[in-house]
Amino acid sequence: MFAAATIALLVALSLAVVRALKGPTVFDRVLAGNTIGTLAILLLATVGFLTGRPEWLDVGITYGLLNLIGTLAILKFFRHGDLAYDVEEDTP
Amino acid sequence: MRQISLFIALFLFWLALSGYYKAFLLAAGVGSAIFAVYFAHRMTADDEEGHPTQLFLGTLTYYPWLVWEIVKSCWAVTKLIVDPRLPISPTLTRVTATQKTTVGLATYANSITLTPGTITAAVDGNVLTVHALVRDGAIDLEGGGMDQRVTQFEEVR
Amino acid sequence: MTLIVDVASFVLILAGSFFIVAGGLGLMRMPDVFTRMHAASVIETLGAGLLFIGFMLQAGFTLISAKLLFLLALIFFTGPVVTHALAQAALQAGIRPYLAEDRSDRPDGPPKGSSGPRRPGEEG
């Protein structure tokens, strides 16, 4: 049963990778990247159960936090061209 | 009061993640939780916005309702995706939020986004720009059912 | 009793897998970036939710279930944040969504521009 879930996750993952390669805009790629991150968390949990090692969930939690920060950082970079940009510098 | 609740929540989080219950590790957990609460206090992240204990009673009725909404709209979106004709009618609309606090407004905007089929694309004051996958979803939001629900949730004490 | 729990968790895991594949399919089929976000949020909400509830039934009342619950809460709370940031950034970058109808300028809707009280600490 876990094997079926793993196959489903791999199918969705490959579709997301195709979307990340095809684009066409940068936001499509960021969205696909974030979806790949979410699917990777699910895959970590599923494979952890499949092989009887649920300790992989800890890796999944870390990956979830990194996924959020990474996506927001990429979006900020593409919006302002600068990761150190501060909104309050612009508001009088 | 809020600090004590934050401390308990953080310590439970530590216990769940560590899974070892020896004296030294428990003491380390208490120390880390105290430091985290102290830093949160210095960052003023422990106010009614960062750690909204006042909303606890409201979540007991609001979250189950939200989960049911998510299940319903997820099913609707899935039916659209697997339909060979792809009968989508994307709609952009603007709705007014009636919440009084920032926590309430954030809850409303996030609930809209969390429900598949509708996305909050921009927030300006208390006007939300919403992108809906089908026209009916946008009309439902303009009716304000979810808005009233969140306002109720925010006012429960 | 264990049989009932097993069957229930298998059904939940299979349903979750179905929604995950459907979300991936939507990611391919939808015409533009905004509509693709709707498909991606199917994976983040019902796909992940059903899969993890199925795992929780398998794990029983243990620490593993607690961790699964944390992971699920993490996905549920960070998912809309990322989706909103993405939609806002795409609108700001001037990407015109593919629309069947634009109701954002309808006469009985809220007025354009900043209306109502602006709350402190809010990004304009």
Tab-separated table of C-alpha atoms in Angstrom:
chain	number	residue	atom	x	y	z
A	1	MET	CA	0.000	0.000	0.000
A	2	PHE	CA	2.864	2.335	0.827
A	3	ALA	CA	4.357	1.270	-2.503
A	4	ALA	CA	1.214	2.516	-4.296
A	5	ALA	CA	1.499	5.867	-2.507
A	6	THR	CA	5.191	6.035	-3.460
A	7	ILE	CA	4.369	5.424	-7.127
A	8	ALA	CA	1.626	8.094	-7.045
A	9	LEU	CA	4.063	10.559	-5.474
A	10	LEU	CA	6.727	9.777	-8.089
A	11	VAL	CA	4.216	10.310	-10.913
A	12	ALA	CA	3.154	13.683	-9.488
A	13	LEU	CA	6.817	14.549	-8.888
A	14	SER	CA	7.755	13.855	-12.505
A	15	LEU	CA	4.802	15.972	-13.726
A	16	ALA	CA	5.994	18.823	-11.478
A	17	VAL	CA	9.543	18.460	-12.821
A	18	VAL	CA	8.232	18.668	-16.393
A	19	ARG	CA	6.339	21.835	-15.441
A	20	ALA	CA	9.485	23.295	-13.863
A	21	LEU	CA	11.424	22.614	-17.073
A	22	LYS	CA	8.707	23.928	-19.398
A	23	GLY	CA	8.010	27.183	-17.570
A	24	PRO	CA	7.018	29.412	-19.360
A	25	THR	CA	7.279	32.189	-16.729
A	26	VAL	CA	9.583	32.242	-13.730
A	27	PHE	CA	6.543	31.983	-11.422
A	28	ASP	CA	5.562	28.680	-13.015
A	29	ARG	CA	9.000	27.390	-12.164
A	30	VAL	CA	8.869	28.689	-8.581
A	31	LEU	CA	5.412	27.128	-8.128
A	32	ALA	CA	6.671	23.831	-9.532
A	33	GLY	CA	9.723	24.047	-7.259
A	34	ASN	CA	7.538	24.578	-4.202
A	35	THR	CA	5.288	21.693	-5.222
A	36	ILE	CA	8.371	19.477	-5.681
A	37	GLY	CA	9.401	20.448	-2.145
A	38	THR	CA	6.000	19.503	-0.706
A	39	LEU	CA	5.999	16.221	-2.642
A	40	ALA	CA	9.530	15.505	-1.386
A	41	ILE	CA	8.303	15.855	2.217
A	42	LEU	CA	5.453	13.437	1.511
A	43	LEU	CA	7.864	11.085	-0.243
A	44	LEU	CA	10.250	11.172	2.738
A	45	ALA	CA	7.406	10.243	5.092
A	46	THR	CA	6.098	7.519	2.769
A	47	VAL	CA	9.476	5.901	2.107
A	48	GLY	CA	10.189	6.128	5.829
A	49	PHE	CA	7.081	4.044	6.481
A	50	LEU	CA	7.824	1.729	3.527
A	51	THR	CA	11.250	0.830	4.894
A	52	GLY	CA	10.094	0.828	8.531
A	53	ARG	CA	12.182	3.825	9.534
A	54	PRO	CA	9.817	6.668	10.549
A	55	GLU	CA	12.783	8.710	11.859
A	56	TRP	CA	12.836	10.238	8.371
A	57	LEU	CA	9.948	12.407	9.517
A	58	ASP	CA	12.469	14.657	11.305
A	59	VAL	CA	14.225	15.212	7.993
A	60	GLY	CA	10.797	15.986	6.531
A	61	ILE	CA	10.112	18.707	9.124
A	62	THR	CA	13.463	20.349	8.373
A	63	TYR	CA	12.789	20.105	4.671
A	64	GLY	CA	9.396	21.762	5.145
A	65	LEU	CA	10.941	24.749	6.920
A	66	LEU	CA	13.680	25.068	4.271
A	67	ASN	CA	11.073	24.848	1.505
A	68	LEU	CA	9.129	27.816	2.913
A	69	ILE	CA	12.199	29.990	3.444
A	70	GLY	CA	13.712	29.058	0.092
A	71	THR	CA	10.569	29.833	-1.924
A	72	LEU	CA	10.042	33.172	-0.159
A	73	ALA	CA	13.694	34.098	-0.691
A	74	ILE	CA	13.498	33.320	-4.423
A	75	LEU	CA	10.280	35.355	-4.749
A	76	LYS	CA	11.809	38.284	-2.888
A	77	PHE	CA	14.878	38.141	-5.085
A	78	PHE	CA	12.848	38.207	-8.283
A	79	ARG	CA	10.603	40.997	-7.019
A	80	HIS	CA	13.280	43.354	-5.732
A	81	GLY	CA	16.470	41.953	-7.252
A	82	ASP	CA	17.999	42.110	-3.791
A	83	LEU	CA	17.606	39.836	-0.776
A	84	ALA	CA	18.466	42.619	1.691
A	85	TYR	CA	15.663	44.875	0.430
A	86	ASP	CA	13.621	46.477	3.210
A	87	VAL	CA	10.077	47.713	2.538
A	88	GLU	CA	10.363	50.424	5.173
A	89	GLU	CA	13.220	52.112	3.297
A	90	ASP	CA	10.770	53.141	0.588
A	91	THR	CA	7.839	54.300	2.695
A	92	PRO	CA	8.271	57.880	3.884
B	1	MET	CA	-0.268	34.490	30.960
B	2	ARG	CA	0.465	34.477	27.251
B	3	GLN	CA	4.108	33.751	28.028
B	4	ILE	CA	3.190	30.735	30.160
B	5	SER	CA	1.008	29.339	27.376
B	6	LEU	CA	3.812	29.884	24.843
B	7	PHE	CA	6.270	28.158	27.183
B	8	ILE	CA	4.004	25.117	27.561
B	9	ALA	CA	3.459	24.893	23.811
B	10	LEU	CA	7.204	25.104	23.075
B	11	PHE	CA	8.084	22.562	25.755
B	12	LEU	CA	5.506	20.081	24.418
B	13	PHE	CA	6.991	20.615	20.950
B	14	TRP	CA	10.443	19.800	22.323
B	15	LEU	CA	9.140	16.643	24.048
B	16	ALA	CA	7.395	15.427	20.894
B	17	LEU	CA	10.462	15.981	18.738
B	18	SER	CA	13.079	14.554	21.099
B	19	GLY	CA	11.354	11.402	22.362
B	20	TYR	CA	13.938	10.894	25.169
B	21	TYR	CA	12.784	11.539	28.726
B	22	LYS	CA	16.011	11.735	30.745
B	23	ALA	CA	16.621	14.368	33.394
B	24	PHE	CA	19.344	16.184	31.459
B	25	LEU	CA	17.378	16.390	28.214
B	26	LEU	CA	14.236	17.518	30.043
B	27	ALA	CA	16.240	20.268	31.761
B	28	ALA	CA	17.729	21.285	28.407
B	29	GLY	CA	14.191	21.428	26.978
B	30	VAL	CA	12.985	23.679	29.806
B	31	GLY	CA	16.011	25.934	29.301
B	32	SER	CA	15.491	26.185	25.530
B	33	ALA	CA	11.786	26.922	25.964
B	34	ILE	CA	12.539	29.670	28.513
B	35	PHE	CA	15.106	31.239	26.167
B	36	ALA	CA	12.729	31.027	23.224
B	37	VAL	CA	9.980	32.743	25.221
B	38	TYR	CA	12.439	35.442	26.343
B	39	PHE	CA	13.555	36.103	22.757
B	40	ALA	CA	9.938	36.124	21.558
B	41	HIS	CA	9.165	38.697	24.270
B	42	ARG	CA	12.098	40.865	23.173
B	43	MET	CA	10.893	40.646	19.563
B	44	THR	CA	7.313	41.397	20.773
B	45	ALA	CA	6.306	38.197	18.986
B	46	ASP	CA	4.262	37.049	22.000
B	47	ASP	CA	1.409	39.574	21.693
B	48	GLU	CA	-2.156	38.748	20.654
B	49	GLU	CA	-0.978	38.591	17.037
B	50	GLY	CA	2.011	36.283	17.424
B	51	HIS	CA	0.499	33.884	19.945
B	52	PRO	CA	-3.296	34.380	19.801
B	53	THR	CA	-4.469	32.439	22.849
B	54	GLN	CA	-7.731	34.417	22.794
B	55	LEU	CA	-8.752	32.524	19.644
B	56	PHE	CA	-8.423	29.063	21.174
B	57	LEU	CA	-12.130	28.539	21.859
B	58	GLY	CA	-13.001	29.746	18.376
B	59	THR	CA	-10.695	27.236	16.693
B	60	LEU	CA	-12.687	24.333	18.177
B	61	THR	CA	-15.646	25.138	15.921
B	62	TYR	CA	-13.904	27.028	13.109
B	63	TYR	CA	-11.246	24.491	12.120
B	64	PRO	CA	-13.649	21.550	11.587
B	65	TRP	CA	-15.840	23.815	9.447
B	66	LEU	CA	-12.793	24.963	7.454
B	67	VAL	CA	-11.613	21.373	6.916
B	68	TRP	CA	-15.053	20.433	5.584
B	69	GLU	CA	-14.983	23.432	3.220
B	70	ILE	CA	-11.512	22.367	2.011
B	71	VAL	CA	-12.716	18.805	1.355
B	72	LYS	CA	-15.746	20.042	-0.607
B	73	SER	CA	-13.841	22.500	-2.799
B	74	CYS	CA	-10.923	20.062	-3.262
B	75	TRP	CA	-13.344	17.551	-4.706
B	76	ALA	CA	-14.809	20.217	-6.996
B	77	VAL	CA	-11.351	21.263	-8.259
B	78	THR	CA	-10.320	17.620	-8.784
B	79	LYS	CA	-13.449	17.024	-10.873
B	80	LEU	CA	-12.508	20.051	-13.004
B	81	ILE	CA	-8.942	18.780	-13.495
B	82	VAL	CA	-9.879	15.261	-14.609
B	83	ASP	CA	-12.689	16.530	-16.856
B	84	PRO	CA	-11.409	16.144	-20.445
B	85	ARG	CA	-13.039	19.450	-21.505
B	86	LEU	CA	-11.340	21.362	-18.628
B	87	PRO	CA	-14.419	23.550	-17.959
B	88	ILE	CA	-12.710	26.306	-15.973
B	89	SER	CA	-13.809	29.950	-15.948
B	90	PRO	CA	-11.120	31.896	-14.050
B	91	THR	CA	-12.470	35.028	-12.394
B	92	LEU	CA	-10.793	37.908	-10.613
B	93	THR	CA	-12.874	39.645	-7.970
B	94	ARG	CA	-12.594	41.982	-4.979
B	95	VAL	CA	-14.233	41.317	-1.633
B	96	THR	CA	-14.427	43.380	1.559
B	97	ALA	CA	-13.282	41.837	4.831
B	98	THR	CA	-15.231	42.828	7.954
B	99	GLN	CA	-12.743	41.572	10.550
B	100	LYS	CA	-11.579	44.073	13.147
B	101	THR	CA	-8.164	42.658	14.022
B	102	THR	CA	-5.129	41.813	11.899
B	103	VAL	CA	-5.304	38.201	13.126
B	104	GLY	CA	-8.876	37.951	11.865
B	105	LEU	CA	-7.965	39.448	8.496
B	106	ALA	CA	-4.983	37.094	8.150
B	107	THR	CA	-7.203	34.140	9.077
B	108	TYR	CA	-9.747	35.135	6.434
B	109	ALA	CA	-7.151	35.668	3.692
B	110	ASN	CA	-5.366	32.418	4.531
B	111	SER	CA	-8.645	30.496	4.672
B	112	ILE	CA	-9.477	31.744	1.174
B	113	THR	CA	-6.070	30.660	-0.089
B	114	LEU	CA	-6.132	27.319	1.750
B	115	THR	CA	-9.441	26.421	0.100
B	116	PRO	CA	-8.526	25.106	-3.361
B	117	GLY	CA	-10.267	27.041	-6.094
B	118	THR	CA	-9.754	30.479	-4.561
B	119	ILE	CA	-6.516	32.422	-3.960
B	120	THR	CA	-6.016	35.767	-2.239
B	121	ALA	CA	-3.794	37.578	-4.722
B	122	ALA	CA	-3.480	40.978	-3.016
B	123	VAL	CA	-4.481	42.672	0.234
B	124	ASP	CA	-5.128	46.410	0.336
B	125	GLY	CA	-6.521	47.741	3.612
B	126	ASN	CA	-9.539	45.504	4.087
B	127	VAL	CA	-10.173	44.813	0.401
B	128	LEU	CA	-8.936	41.460	-0.859
B	129	THR	CA	-8.309	40.701	-4.525
B	130	VAL	CA	-9.279	37.082	-5.069
B	131	HIS	CA	-8.570	34.816	-8.041
B	132	ALA	CA	-11.141	32.030	-8.382
B	133	LEU	CA	-10.880	28.999	-10.641
B	134	VAL	CA	-14.590	29.026	-11.506
B	135	ARG	CA	-17.081	31.881	-11.591
B	136	ASP	CA	-19.323	30.278	-8.944
B	137	GLY	CA	-16.466	30.280	-6.426
B	138	ALA	CA	-16.060	34.046	-6.842
B	139	ILE	CA	-19.818	34.629	-6.480
B	140	ASP	CA	-19.885	32.494	-3.314
B	141	LEU	CA	-17.124	34.604	-1.772
B	142	GLU	CA	-18.860	37.850	-2.694
B	143	GLY	CA	-21.892	36.526	-0.783
B	144	GLY	CA	-19.731	36.789	2.355
B	145	GLY	CA	-20.552	33.463	4.073
B	146	MET	CA	-16.935	32.716	4.915
B	147	ASP	CA	-16.336	36.344	5.931
B	148	GLN	CA	-19.131	36.186	8.523
B	149	ARG	CA	-17.828	32.859	9.751
B	150	VAL	CA	-14.324	34.282	10.352
B	151	THR	CA	-15.732	37.397	12.038
B	152	GLN	CA	-17.703	35.141	14.383
B	153	PHE	CA	-14.563	33.078	15.044
B	154	GLU	CA	-12.631	36.223	15.884
B	155	GLU	CA	-15.253	37.419	18.376
B	156	VAL	CA	-15.642	34.183	20.380
B	157	ARG	CA	-14.176	34.547	23.862
C	1	MET	CA	-10.315	-4.344	15.071
C	2	THR	CA	-6.823	-4.080	13.551
C	3	LEU	CA	-8.339	-5.185	10.248
C	4	ILE	CA	-10.821	-2.294	10.286
C	5	VAL	CA	-8.055	0.217	11.084
C	6	ASP	CA	-5.856	-1.273	8.350
C	7	VAL	CA	-8.587	-1.113	5.732
C	8	ALA	CA	-9.508	2.451	6.755
C	9	SER	CA	-5.894	3.604	6.540
C	10	PHE	CA	-5.399	1.872	3.173
C	11	VAL	CA	-8.482	3.583	1.790
C	12	LEU	CA	-7.257	6.951	3.094
C	13	ILE	CA	-3.755	6.446	1.653
C	14	LEU	CA	-5.178	5.439	-1.735
C	15	ALA	CA	-7.523	8.454	-1.754
C	16	GLY	CA	-4.614	10.717	-0.852
C	17	SER	CA	-2.537	9.229	-3.679
C	18	PHE	CA	-5.407	9.865	-6.092
C	19	PHE	CA	-5.603	13.546	-5.116
C	20	ILE	CA	-1.810	13.891	-5.382
C	21	VAL	CA	-1.798	12.495	-8.929
C	22	ALA	CA	-4.785	14.707	-9.788
C	23	GLY	CA	-2.888	17.752	-8.500
C	24	GLY	CA	0.153	16.840	-10.584
C	25	LEU	CA	-2.063	16.365	-13.625
C	26	GLY	CA	-3.636	19.781	-13.007
C	27	LEU	CA	-0.177	21.301	-12.818
C	28	MET	CA	0.353	20.074	-16.391
C	29	ARG	CA	-3.080	20.785	-17.865
C	30	MET	CA	-3.986	24.238	-16.537
C	31	PRO	CA	-3.458	27.139	-18.949
C	32	ASP	CA	-1.654	29.762	-16.819
C	33	VAL	CA	0.220	30.279	-13.570
C	34	PHE	CA	-2.771	31.344	-11.448
C	35	THR	CA	-4.890	28.356	-12.406
C	36	ARG	CA	-1.911	26.075	-11.768
C	37	MET	CA	-1.743	27.350	-8.194
C	38	HIS	CA	-5.246	25.965	-7.594
C	39	ALA	CA	-4.079	22.546	-8.768
C	40	ALA	CA	-0.980	22.708	-6.553
C	41	SER	CA	-3.085	23.520	-3.493
C	42	VAL	CA	-5.026	20.268	-3.998
C	43	ILE	CA	-1.754	18.422	-3.308
C	44	GLU	CA	-0.988	20.598	-0.296
C	45	THR	CA	-4.376	20.239	1.404
C	46	LEU	CA	-6.341	17.072	0.689
C	47	GLY	CA	-3.502	15.005	-0.803
C	48	ALA	CA	-1.119	15.533	2.114
C	49	GLY	CA	-3.962	15.486	4.644
C	50	LEU	CA	-5.467	12.133	3.636
C	51	LEU	CA	-2.026	10.518	3.206
C	52	PHE	CA	-0.909	11.609	6.678
C	53	ILE	CA	-4.168	10.632	8.377
C	54	GLY	CA	-3.728	7.194	6.809
C	55	PHE	CA	-0.160	7.028	8.162
C	56	MET	CA	-1.395	8.115	11.598
C	57	LEU	CA	-3.877	5.232	11.664
C	58	GLN	CA	-0.998	2.880	10.805
C	59	ALA	CA	1.312	4.329	13.467
C	60	GLY	CA	-1.310	4.317	16.203
C	61	PHE	CA	-1.155	6.540	19.277
C	62	THR	CA	2.627	7.095	19.291
C	63	LEU	CA	5.210	9.817	18.978
C	64	ILE	CA	5.295	9.166	15.226
C	65	SER	CA	1.673	10.284	14.991
C	66	ALA	CA	2.546	13.475	16.887
C	67	LYS	CA	5.347	14.192	14.405
C	68	LEU	CA	3.038	13.510	11.467
C	69	LEU	CA	0.549	15.959	12.983
C	70	PHE	CA	3.271	18.621	13.298
C	71	LEU	CA	4.352	18.051	9.708
C	72	LEU	CA	0.745	18.293	8.527
C	73	ALA	CA	0.204	21.521	10.492
C	74	LEU	CA	3.448	22.890	9.013
C	75	ILE	CA	2.277	22.164	5.460
C	76	PHE	CA	-1.182	23.578	6.204
C	77	PHE	CA	0.120	26.840	7.649
C	78	THR	CA	2.974	27.474	5.222
C	79	GLY	CA	1.099	26.415	2.070
C	80	PRO	CA	-1.221	29.441	1.837
C	81	VAL	CA	1.621	31.810	2.751
C	82	VAL	CA	3.706	30.634	-0.195
C	83	THR	CA	0.714	30.556	-2.564
C	84	HIS	CA	-0.301	34.085	-1.600
C	85	ALA	CA	3.265	35.373	-1.953
C	86	LEU	CA	3.477	33.748	-5.376
C	87	ALA	CA	0.138	35.178	-6.572
C	88	GLN	CA	1.010	38.645	-5.285
C	89	ALA	CA	4.454	38.558	-6.884
C	90	ALA	CA	2.990	37.387	-10.207
C	91	LEU	CA	0.368	40.178	-10.176
C	92	GLN	CA	3.003	42.772	-9.242
C	93	ALA	CA	5.266	41.555	-12.039
C	94	GLY	CA	2.467	42.431	-14.456
C	95	ILE	CA	1.449	38.919	-15.495
C	96	ARG	CA	-2.119	39.132	-16.747
C	97	PRO	CA	-4.139	36.140	-15.563
C	98	TYR	CA	-6.113	34.260	-18.177
C	99	LEU	CA	-9.670	35.260	-17.263
C	100	ALA	CA	-13.152	34.228	-18.337
C	101	GLU	CA	-14.583	37.193	-16.457
C	102	ASP	CA	-13.055	40.109	-14.556
C	103	ARG	CA	-15.339	41.064	-11.687
C	104	SER	CA	-12.778	43.180	-9.841
C	105	ASP	CA	-14.181	46.402	-11.360
C	106	ARG	CA	-17.856	45.616	-10.902
C	107	PRO	CA	-19.889	48.652	-9.835
C	108	ASP	CA	-21.415	47.110	-6.683
C	109	GLY	CA	-18.044	45.833	-5.440
C	110	PRO	CA	-15.694	47.521	-3.017
C	111	PRO	CA	-14.045	50.673	-4.397
C	112	LYS	CA	-10.591	50.533	-5.930
C	113	GLY	CA	-7.594	51.975	-4.165
C	114	SER	CA	-7.100	51.901	-0.418
C	115	SER	CA	-10.532	51.880	1.137
C	116	GLY	CA	-11.354	51.508	4.775
C	117	PRO	CA	-8.988	51.892	7.679
C	118	ARG	CA	-5.448	50.799	6.976
C	119	ARG	CA	-4.247	48.663	9.794
C	120	PRO	CA	-0.843	49.226	11.403
C	121	GLY	CA	2.028	47.057	10.309
C	122	GLU	CA	0.407	46.136	7.025
C	123	GLU	CA	2.178	46.093	3.713
C	124	GLY	CA	0.544	48.371	1.185
